[in-house]
Coordinates of C-alpha atoms in Angstrom, one line a residue:
X1 CA -6.3 34.0 20.1
X2 CA -3.6 34.4 17.4
X3 CA -2.1 30.9 17.8
X4 CA -5.5 29.2 17.5
X5 CA -6.3 31.1 14.3
X6 CA -2.9 30.3 12.9
X7 CA -3.3 26.6 13.8
X8 CA -6.7 26.6 11.9
X9 CA -5.0 28.2 8.9
X10 CA -2.1 25.6 9.1
X11 CA -4.7 22.8 9.1
X12 CA -7.1 24.1 6.4
X13 CA -4.9 26.1 4.1
X14 CA -1.6 24.5 4.8
X15 CA -2.9 21.0 4.2
X16 CA -6.3 20.8 2.5
X17 CA -6.1 23.7 0.2
X18 CA -2.5 23.1 -0.9
X19 CA -3.2 19.4 -1.5
X20 CA -6.2 20.3 -3.6
X21 CA -4.2 22.9 -5.6
X22 CA -1.4 20.5 -6.1
X23 CA -3.7 17.7 -7.2
X24 CA -5.1 19.9 -10.0
X25 CA -1.6 19.8 -11.6
X26 CA -1.2 16.0 -11.5
X27 CA -1.8 13.6 -14.4
X28 CA -4.3 11.8 -12.3
X29 CA -6.5 14.8 -11.7
X30 CA -10.0 13.8 -12.5
X31 CA -9.0 10.2 -13.2
X32 CA -8.3 8.9 -9.7
X33 CA -10.1 5.6 -10.5
X34 CA -8.0 5.0 -13.6
X35 CA -4.9 5.3 -11.5
X36 CA -6.4 3.3 -8.7
X37 CA -5.9 6.1 -6.2
X38 CA -7.9 6.1 -3.0
X39 CA -9.6 9.0 -1.5
X40 CA -6.8 11.2 0.0
X41 CA -8.9 12.4 3.0
X42 CA -7.8 9.5 5.3
X43 CA -4.1 10.3 5.3
X44 CA -4.6 14.0 4.6
X45 CA -6.6 14.5 7.8
X46 CA -3.7 12.9 9.8
X47 CA -1.3 15.4 8.2
X48 CA -3.7 18.2 8.9
X49 CA -3.9 17.3 12.5
X50 CA -0.1 17.4 12.8
X51 CA -0.1 20.8 11.0
X52 CA -2.6 22.1 13.4
X53 CA -0.1 21.7 16.2
X54 CA 2.9 23.3 14.4
X55 CA 2.2 26.8 15.8
X56 CA 0.3 25.9 19.0
X57 CA 2.2 26.3 22.3
X58 CA 1.3 22.8 23.4
X59 CA 2.5 20.0 21.1
X60 CA 0.7 17.3 23.1
X61 CA -1.5 15.2 20.9
X62 CA -2.8 12.9 23.6
X63 CA -6.5 13.9 23.1
X64 CA -6.3 13.2 19.4
X65 CA -4.6 9.9 19.9
X66 CA -7.2 8.9 22.5
X67 CA -10.0 9.9 20.1
X68 CA -8.4 7.8 17.3
X69 CA -8.0 4.8 19.6
X70 CA -11.6 5.2 20.8
X71 CA -12.9 5.1 17.2
X72 CA -10.8 2.1 16.3
X73 CA -11.7 0.3 19.6
X74 CA -15.4 1.3 19.3
X75 CA -15.6 -0.7 16.0
X76 CA -14.6 -3.8 18.0
X77 CA -16.6 -3.4 21.2
X78 CA -19.8 -2.0 22.7
X79 CA -20.3 1.4 24.3
X80 CA -20.1 0.3 27.9
X81 CA -16.9 -1.7 27.5
X82 CA -15.4 1.1 25.4
X83 CA -16.4 3.7 28.0
X84 CA -14.9 1.7 30.8
X85 CA -11.7 1.2 28.8
X86 CA -11.5 5.0 28.2
X87 CA -11.8 5.7 31.9
X88 CA -8.5 3.8 32.4
X89 CA -6.8 6.4 30.1
X90 CA -8.5 9.5 31.5
X91 CA -7.8 10.4 35.1
X92 CA -10.4 13.1 35.5
X93 CA -13.5 12.4 33.4
X94 CA -15.3 15.6 34.3
X95 CA -12.3 17.7 33.2
X96 CA -12.5 16.0 29.8
X97 CA -16.1 16.8 29.2
X98 CA -17.7 13.6 30.5
X99 CA -20.5 14.3 32.9
X100 CA -22.1 11.5 34.8
X101 CA -25.7 11.2 35.8
X102 CA -27.6 8.2 37.1
X103 CA -28.4 5.9 35.4
X104 CA -26.9 7.2 32.2
X105 CA -23.9 9.4 31.3
X106 CA -24.0 12.2 28.8
X107 CA -21.4 14.1 26.8
X108 CA -21.9 17.8 26.5

């Protein structure tokens, strides 16, 4: 649909491409180490995610927030504990793409 295509353009062109083009005109271009600049992708991807939702009808970012939390929490805990914690935040696991089978679960 048009809003989805626009949101992809907002994400890729409106964030990544413009940052890259702007970076080419900065004094640090090609010398990030000399200026002790970190890789811009960490914060840039956050901005890109926000830009994705600029033109979408739904502005709810709950799924992205949950994914971010899961990655951070997953670095501190094991899969089973993380999975059980995730279930406390997701009311209908099947609706969110989690399919259960015995004795394991799988994500499509």
